mmCIF file of C-alpha atoms in Angstrom:
data_model
loop_
_atom_site.group_PDB
_atom_site.id
_atom_site.type_symbol
_atom_site.label_atom_id
_atom_site.label_comp_id
_atom_site.label_asym_id
_atom_site.label_seq_id
_atom_site.Cartn_x
_atom_site.Cartn_y
_atom_site.Cartn_z
ATOM 1 C CA UNK A 120 -4.023 -17.844 15.883
ATOM 2 C CA UNK A 121 -1.748 -16.756 13.023
ATOM 3 C CA UNK A 122 -3.021 -14.275 10.417
ATOM 4 C CA UNK A 123 -1.420 -12.446 7.476
ATOM 5 C CA UNK A 124 -1.784 -8.731 6.887
ATOM 6 C CA UNK A 125 -2.217 -8.859 3.117
ATOM 7 C CA UNK A 126 -1.703 -5.905 0.803
ATOM 8 C CA UNK A 127 -1.557 -7.968 -2.427
ATOM 9 C CA UNK A 128 1.787 -6.369 -3.297
ATOM 10 C CA UNK A 129 5.104 -8.154 -3.784
ATOM 11 C CA UNK A 130 6.154 -8.864 -0.207
ATOM 12 C CA UNK A 131 2.852 -9.816 1.417
ATOM 13 C CA UNK A 132 1.824 -11.921 -1.607
ATOM 14 C CA UNK A 133 5.135 -13.781 -1.497
ATOM 15 C CA UNK A 134 4.684 -14.304 2.230
ATOM 16 C CA UNK A 135 1.208 -15.778 1.756
ATOM 17 C CA UNK A 136 2.302 -18.085 -1.079
ATOM 18 C CA UNK A 137 5.340 -19.281 0.885
ATOM 19 C CA UNK A 138 2.923 -20.239 3.659
ATOM 20 C CA UNK A 139 0.936 -22.212 1.100
ATOM 21 C CA UNK A 140 4.119 -24.127 0.193
ATOM 22 C CA UNK A 141 4.866 -24.803 3.859
ATOM 23 C CA UNK A 142 8.042 -22.723 3.760
ATOM 24 C CA UNK A 143 6.752 -20.570 6.625
ATOM 25 C CA UNK A 144 4.984 -22.268 9.505
ATOM 26 C CA UNK A 145 2.471 -22.707 11.016
ATOM 27 C CA UNK A 146 -0.238 -22.482 8.368
ATOM 28 C CA UNK A 147 -2.122 -19.193 8.931
ATOM 29 C CA UNK A 148 -5.782 -19.214 9.800
ATOM 30 C CA UNK A 149 -6.469 -16.519 7.222
ATOM 31 C CA UNK A 150 -5.231 -13.396 5.459
ATOM 32 C CA UNK A 151 -6.869 -10.006 5.888
ATOM 33 C CA UNK A 152 -6.929 -7.358 3.136
ATOM 34 C CA UNK A 153 -7.893 -3.852 4.281
ATOM 35 C CA UNK A 154 -9.311 -2.065 1.245
ATOM 36 C CA UNK A 155 -8.901 1.733 1.054
ATOM 37 C CA UNK A 156 -11.022 1.935 -2.088
ATOM 38 C CA UNK A 157 -8.080 3.615 -3.816
ATOM 39 C CA UNK A 158 -5.900 0.702 -4.940
ATOM 40 C CA UNK A 159 -5.089 0.302 -8.637
ATOM 41 C CA UNK A 160 -7.095 -2.186 -10.670
ATOM 42 C CA UNK A 161 -4.055 -4.495 -10.890
ATOM 43 C CA UNK A 162 -4.014 -4.948 -7.104
ATOM 44 C CA UNK A 163 -7.659 -6.004 -6.992
ATOM 45 C CA UNK A 164 -7.035 -8.420 -9.857
ATOM 46 C CA UNK A 165 -4.049 -9.939 -8.078
ATOM 47 C CA UNK A 166 -6.103 -10.232 -4.910
ATOM 48 C CA UNK A 167 -8.635 -12.330 -6.840
ATOM 49 C CA UNK A 168 -5.768 -14.526 -8.026
ATOM 50 C CA UNK A 169 -4.573 -15.022 -4.436
ATOM 51 C CA UNK A 170 -8.067 -15.912 -3.256
ATOM 52 C CA UNK A 171 -8.029 -18.842 -5.674
ATOM 53 C CA UNK A 172 -4.430 -19.902 -4.924
ATOM 54 C CA UNK A 173 -4.274 -19.766 -1.138
ATOM 55 C CA UNK A 174 -5.436 -22.718 0.993
ATOM 56 C CA UNK A 175 -6.815 -20.368 3.664
ATOM 57 C CA UNK A 176 -9.509 -17.686 3.373
ATOM 58 C CA UNK A 177 -8.820 -14.083 2.445
ATOM 59 C CA UNK A 178 -11.063 -11.633 4.271
ATOM 60 C CA UNK A 179 -11.638 -8.285 2.519
ATOM 61 C CA UNK A 180 -12.581 -5.524 4.914
ATOM 62 C CA UNK A 181 -13.067 -1.744 4.690
ATOM 63 C CA UNK A 182 -13.247 0.993 7.289
ATOM 64 C CA UNK A 183 -16.585 2.749 6.763
ATOM 65 C CA UNK A 184 -16.747 3.585 3.033
ATOM 66 C CA UNK A 185 -12.987 3.638 2.532
ATOM 67 C CA UNK A 186 -10.374 6.351 2.167
ATOM 68 C CA UNK A 187 -11.483 7.611 -1.247
ATOM 69 C CA UNK A 188 -15.037 8.286 -0.065
ATOM 70 C CA UNK A 189 -13.640 9.900 3.081
ATOM 71 C CA UNK A 190 -11.565 12.304 0.965
ATOM 72 C CA UNK A 191 -14.564 13.120 -1.219
ATOM 73 C CA UNK A 192 -16.747 13.985 1.767
ATOM 74 C CA UNK A 193 -14.085 16.177 3.384
ATOM 75 C CA UNK A 194 -13.331 17.968 0.107
ATOM 76 C CA UNK A 195 -17.000 18.827 -0.493
ATOM 77 C CA UNK A 196 -17.647 19.970 3.078
ATOM 78 C CA UNK A 197 -19.723 16.961 4.110
ATOM 79 C CA UNK A 198 -17.153 15.941 6.753
ATOM 80 C CA UNK A 199 -14.575 17.748 8.901
ATOM 81 C CA UNK A 200 -11.809 15.171 8.476
ATOM 82 C CA UNK A 201 -10.700 12.516 6.006
ATOM 83 C CA UNK A 202 -8.048 10.283 7.560
ATOM 84 C CA UNK A 203 -5.497 12.295 5.608
ATOM 85 C CA UNK A 204 -2.977 10.922 3.182
ATOM 86 C CA UNK A 205 0.193 13.059 3.392
ATOM 87 C CA UNK A 206 -0.912 15.542 0.752
ATOM 88 C CA UNK A 207 1.333 18.524 0.062
ATOM 89 C CA UNK A 208 0.095 21.914 1.227
ATOM 90 C CA UNK A 209 0.601 25.281 -0.465
ATOM 91 C CA UNK A 210 1.106 28.031 2.071
ATOM 92 C CA UNK A 211 1.936 31.701 1.574
ATOM 93 C CA UNK A 212 5.728 31.473 1.783
ATOM 94 C CA UNK A 213 6.464 27.771 1.934
ATOM 95 C CA UNK A 214 5.102 24.316 1.391
ATOM 96 C CA UNK A 215 4.286 21.619 3.901
ATOM 97 C CA UNK A 216 2.795 18.181 4.176
ATOM 98 C CA UNK A 217 -0.209 16.837 6.072
ATOM 99 C CA UNK A 218 0.288 14.297 8.838
ATOM 100 C CA UNK A 219 -0.071 10.760 7.523
ATOM 101 C CA UNK A 220 -3.175 9.258 9.135
ATOM 102 C CA UNK A 221 -4.475 7.052 6.322
ATOM 103 C CA UNK A 222 -2.393 3.925 7.037
ATOM 104 C CA UNK A 223 -3.411 3.709 10.676
ATOM 105 C CA UNK A 224 -7.057 4.575 10.109
ATOM 106 C CA UNK A 225 -7.730 2.556 6.962
ATOM 107 C CA UNK A 226 -5.214 -0.313 7.222
ATOM 108 C CA UNK A 227 -3.817 -1.040 10.700
ATOM 109 C CA UNK A 228 -6.850 -0.322 12.887
ATOM 110 C CA UNK A 229 -9.433 -2.112 10.659
ATOM 111 C CA UNK A 230 -7.261 -5.247 10.588
ATOM 112 C CA UNK A 231 -6.881 -5.116 14.361
ATOM 113 C CA UNK A 232 -10.648 -4.664 14.787
ATOM 114 C CA UNK A 233 -11.440 -7.603 12.497
ATOM 115 C CA UNK A 234 -8.850 -9.760 14.239
ATOM 116 C CA UNK A 235 -10.601 -9.100 17.561
ATOM 117 C CA UNK A 236 -13.825 -10.308 15.963
ATOM 118 C CA UNK A 237 -12.126 -13.505 14.792
ATOM 119 C CA UNK A 238 -10.964 -14.043 18.369
ATOM 120 C CA UNK A 239 -14.514 -13.649 19.651
ATOM 121 C CA UNK A 240 -13.842 -10.386 21.473
ATOM 122 C CA UNK A 241 -16.719 -7.942 21.746
ATOM 123 C CA UNK A 242 -16.323 -4.184 21.089
ATOM 124 C CA UNK A 243 -14.392 -2.524 23.954
ATOM 125 C CA UNK A 244 -13.907 -5.914 25.661
ATOM 126 C CA UNK A 245 -10.493 -6.142 27.300
ATOM 127 C CA UNK A 246 -8.320 -8.832 25.758
ATOM 128 C CA UNK A 247 -6.093 -9.153 28.821
ATOM 129 C CA UNK A 248 -2.362 -9.848 28.780
ATOM 130 C CA UNK A 249 -2.443 -13.337 27.267
ATOM 131 C CA UNK A 250 -0.999 -13.684 23.767
ATOM 132 C CA UNK A 251 -3.891 -14.632 21.463
ATOM 133 C CA UNK A 252 -2.702 -13.816 17.960
ATOM 134 C CA UNK A 253 0.404 -13.515 15.781
ATOM 135 C CA UNK A 254 0.096 -11.154 12.828
ATOM 136 C CA UNK A 255 2.487 -11.749 9.925
ATOM 137 C CA UNK A 256 3.599 -8.610 8.101
ATOM 138 C CA UNK A 257 5.288 -8.620 4.680
ATOM 139 C CA UNK A 258 8.217 -6.321 5.348
ATOM 140 C CA UNK A 259 11.465 -7.422 3.737
ATOM 141 C CA UNK A 260 15.067 -6.890 4.807
ATOM 142 C CA UNK A 261 15.481 -3.775 2.657
ATOM 143 C CA UNK A 262 12.589 -2.166 4.553
ATOM 144 C CA UNK A 263 13.818 -3.036 8.027
ATOM 145 C CA UNK A 264 13.358 0.561 9.169
ATOM 146 C CA UNK A 265 9.586 -0.004 8.977
ATOM 147 C CA UNK A 266 9.602 -2.581 11.774
ATOM 148 C CA UNK A 267 7.417 -1.826 14.752
ATOM 149 C CA UNK A 268 6.276 -3.659 17.861
ATOM 150 C CA UNK A 269 2.695 -4.370 18.794
ATOM 151 C CA UNK A 270 1.134 -1.990 21.288
ATOM 152 C CA UNK A 271 -1.206 -4.764 22.428
ATOM 153 C CA UNK A 272 -0.095 -7.600 24.649
ATOM 154 C CA UNK A 273 -2.701 -9.927 23.142
ATOM 155 C CA UNK A 274 -1.135 -9.646 19.662
ATOM 156 C CA UNK A 275 2.464 -9.945 18.495
ATOM 157 C CA UNK A 276 3.867 -8.882 15.120
ATOM 158 C CA UNK A 277 6.030 -11.255 13.124
ATOM 159 C CA UNK A 278 8.206 -10.509 10.094
ATOM 160 C CA UNK A 279 8.918 -13.859 8.350
ATOM 161 C CA UNK A 280 10.685 -12.325 5.324
ATOM 162 C CA UNK A 281 13.217 -10.691 7.617
ATOM 163 C CA UNK A 282 13.612 -13.986 9.465
ATOM 164 C CA UNK A 283 14.574 -15.496 6.107
ATOM 165 C CA UNK A 284 16.821 -12.526 5.215
ATOM 166 C CA UNK A 285 14.770 -11.896 2.063
ATOM 167 C CA UNK A 286 14.723 -8.626 0.161
ATOM 168 C CA UNK A 287 12.094 -7.444 -2.293
ATOM 169 C CA UNK A 288 14.127 -8.804 -5.209
ATOM 170 C CA UNK A 289 14.353 -12.185 -3.489
ATOM 171 C CA UNK A 290 10.563 -12.245 -3.209
ATOM 172 C CA UNK A 291 10.198 -11.596 -6.935
ATOM 173 C CA UNK A 292 12.718 -14.328 -7.758
ATOM 174 C CA UNK A 293 10.945 -16.789 -5.436
ATOM 175 C CA UNK A 294 7.634 -16.118 -7.148
ATOM 176 C CA UNK A 295 9.150 -16.504 -10.621
ATOM 177 C CA UNK A 296 10.844 -19.764 -9.692
ATOM 178 C CA UNK A 297 7.546 -21.122 -8.379
ATOM 179 C CA UNK A 298 5.570 -20.106 -11.454
ATOM 180 C CA UNK A 299 3.645 -17.176 -9.994
ATOM 181 C CA UNK A 300 3.091 -13.861 -11.798
ATOM 182 C CA UNK A 301 4.782 -10.831 -10.274
ATOM 183 C CA UNK A 302 2.384 -8.775 -8.149
ATOM 184 C CA UNK A 303 1.859 -5.054 -8.693
ATOM 185 C CA UNK A 304 2.953 -2.430 -6.186
ATOM 186 C CA UNK A 305 0.302 -2.032 -3.512
ATOM 187 C CA UNK A 306 -0.452 1.647 -2.875
ATOM 188 C CA UNK A 307 -3.338 3.995 -3.536
ATOM 189 C CA UNK A 308 -3.179 5.444 -7.047
ATOM 190 C CA UNK A 309 -3.153 8.973 -5.590
ATOM 191 C CA UNK A 310 -0.535 8.292 -2.886
ATOM 192 C CA UNK A 311 1.708 11.381 -2.454
ATOM 193 C CA UNK A 312 4.656 9.098 -1.674
ATOM 194 C CA UNK A 313 4.884 7.945 -5.306
ATOM 195 C CA UNK A 314 8.231 8.665 -6.939
ATOM 196 C CA UNK A 315 8.257 10.432 -10.305
ATOM 197 C CA UNK A 316 9.194 7.092 -11.838
ATOM 198 C CA UNK A 317 6.014 5.569 -10.379
ATOM 199 C CA UNK A 318 3.865 8.512 -11.507
ATOM 200 C CA UNK A 319 5.301 8.108 -14.994
ATOM 201 C CA UNK A 320 4.461 4.408 -14.954
ATOM 202 C CA UNK A 321 0.879 5.101 -13.862
ATOM 203 C CA UNK A 322 0.439 7.804 -16.511
ATOM 204 C CA UNK A 323 1.826 5.615 -19.304
ATOM 205 C CA UNK A 324 0.416 2.217 -18.336
ATOM 206 C CA UNK A 325 -2.681 2.676 -16.159
ATOM 207 C CA UNK A 326 -5.102 5.109 -17.784
ATOM 208 C CA UNK A 327 -7.851 4.376 -15.271
ATOM 209 C CA UNK A 328 -5.538 4.851 -12.287
ATOM 210 C CA UNK A 329 -4.082 8.041 -13.762
ATOM 211 C CA UNK A 330 -7.509 9.587 -14.287
ATOM 212 C CA UNK A 331 -8.469 8.736 -10.712
ATOM 213 C CA UNK A 332 -5.267 10.299 -9.358
ATOM 214 C CA UNK A 333 -5.892 13.460 -11.400
ATOM 215 C CA UNK A 334 -9.496 13.565 -10.149
ATOM 216 C CA UNK A 335 -8.460 13.335 -6.495
ATOM 217 C CA UNK A 336 -5.721 15.931 -7.043
ATOM 218 C CA UNK A 337 -8.268 18.408 -8.415
ATOM 219 C CA UNK A 338 -10.782 17.554 -5.714
ATOM 220 C CA UNK A 339 -8.444 18.446 -2.831
ATOM 221 C CA UNK A 340 -7.316 21.791 -4.249
ATOM 222 C CA UNK A 341 -9.377 23.896 -1.829
ATOM 223 C CA UNK A 342 -8.520 21.783 1.198
ATOM 224 C CA UNK A 343 -10.040 18.968 3.245
ATOM 225 C CA UNK A 344 -12.377 19.538 6.163
ATOM 226 C CA UNK A 345 -10.751 21.974 8.568
ATOM 227 C CA UNK A 346 -7.582 22.127 6.429
ATOM 228 C CA UNK A 347 -8.172 25.056 4.099
ATOM 229 C CA UNK A 348 -4.756 25.245 2.439
ATOM 230 C CA UNK A 349 -4.428 24.335 -1.216
ATOM 231 C CA UNK A 350 -3.531 20.655 -1.417
ATOM 232 C CA UNK A 351 -1.674 18.667 -4.064
ATOM 233 C CA UNK A 352 -0.661 15.039 -4.536
ATOM 234 C CA UNK A 353 2.715 16.026 -6.062
ATOM 235 C CA UNK A 354 5.508 17.819 -4.214
ATOM 236 C CA UNK A 355 5.968 20.425 -6.972
ATOM 237 C CA UNK A 356 2.645 21.935 -5.864
ATOM 238 C CA UNK A 357 1.464 21.756 -9.445
ATOM 239 C CA UNK A 358 -1.691 20.080 -10.749
ATOM 240 C CA UNK A 359 -0.778 16.462 -11.364
ATOM 241 C CA UNK A 360 -1.726 16.544 -15.050
ATOM 242 C CA UNK A 361 0.648 19.513 -15.574
ATOM 243 C CA UNK A 362 3.746 17.848 -14.082
ATOM 244 C CA UNK A 363 6.362 16.745 -16.643
ATOM 245 C CA UNK A 364 7.296 13.126 -15.935
ATOM 246 C CA UNK A 365 9.213 12.519 -19.152
ATOM 247 C CA UNK A 366 12.861 11.501 -18.918
ATOM 248 C CA UNK A 367 15.856 12.261 -21.117
ATOM 249 C CA UNK A 368 15.183 9.253 -23.359
ATOM 250 C CA UNK A 369 11.615 10.413 -23.987
ATOM 251 C CA UNK A 370 12.999 13.809 -24.990
ATOM 252 C CA UNK A 371 15.239 12.235 -27.630
ATOM 253 C CA UNK A 372 18.551 11.833 -25.831
ATOM 254 C CA UNK A 373 20.528 8.837 -27.107
ATOM 255 C CA UNK A 374 21.532 6.084 -24.710
ATOM 256 C CA UNK A 375 24.800 4.162 -24.874
ATOM 257 C CA UNK A 376 22.883 1.360 -26.624
ATOM 258 C CA UNK A 377 21.860 3.743 -29.400
ATOM 259 C CA UNK A 378 25.469 4.857 -29.876
ATOM 260 C CA UNK A 379 27.055 1.396 -29.604
ATOM 261 C CA UNK A 380 27.881 -0.471 -32.821
ATOM 262 C CA UNK A 381 27.642 -3.809 -31.034
ATOM 263 C CA UNK A 382 31.107 -4.809 -32.237
ATOM 264 C CA UNK A 383 33.242 -4.307 -29.124
ATOM 265 C CA UNK A 384 32.501 -7.743 -27.726
ATOM 266 C CA UNK A 385 31.254 -6.579 -24.327
#
């Protein structure tokens, strides 16, 4: 059985649509989307688009109530742990970062659990050493450092975009040339791994996502569960809505286009 681990971002969406076109074989049985509850609205909208486009089903699953609810419970004292994102910690003399647990707990493990169900395996039933499933993962050549091997003998991991020597830009070009809209970046709106460029984009172009990121940032200030340090989503250890994400152009600095007369023939 072949399945796709679908994040509804650029690479995994391209992978799924290439399978539709028969450019990657065999045809998958399905795609599985593990929902954290914290994705931007654009990701959920693109997921709906894929559900209509793909010739195989897309299963949407969620571990318990999702990562966002898990964070809320841990921040209010209703739970001792939250499946931590790598939030930044404020300590007396230095800063730190929480161990990243969210991807394994809310993405990898739920997909593995659902895959076992598709295979007819009962909870805690041993799958044995026979290969039963191939999971396709949308990692491109420019992310080759993210490759990993399956820890289970019953499931192998396959990276078709790397097989085709495709980078993220190649995926975007493939989608454009086949008439598909470009997918958004798949990541929780409050992910601490966002670059300042991404934070700026969220703040300027996704009001709903920005407000949610600010809400989570405020919520985690007094810690999560047994972690009592002040927590922040941004590495400056400042409240997110107080971080300056403007660039030189926003502050009035001229670019070479502003200064160019357009007459040099370049």
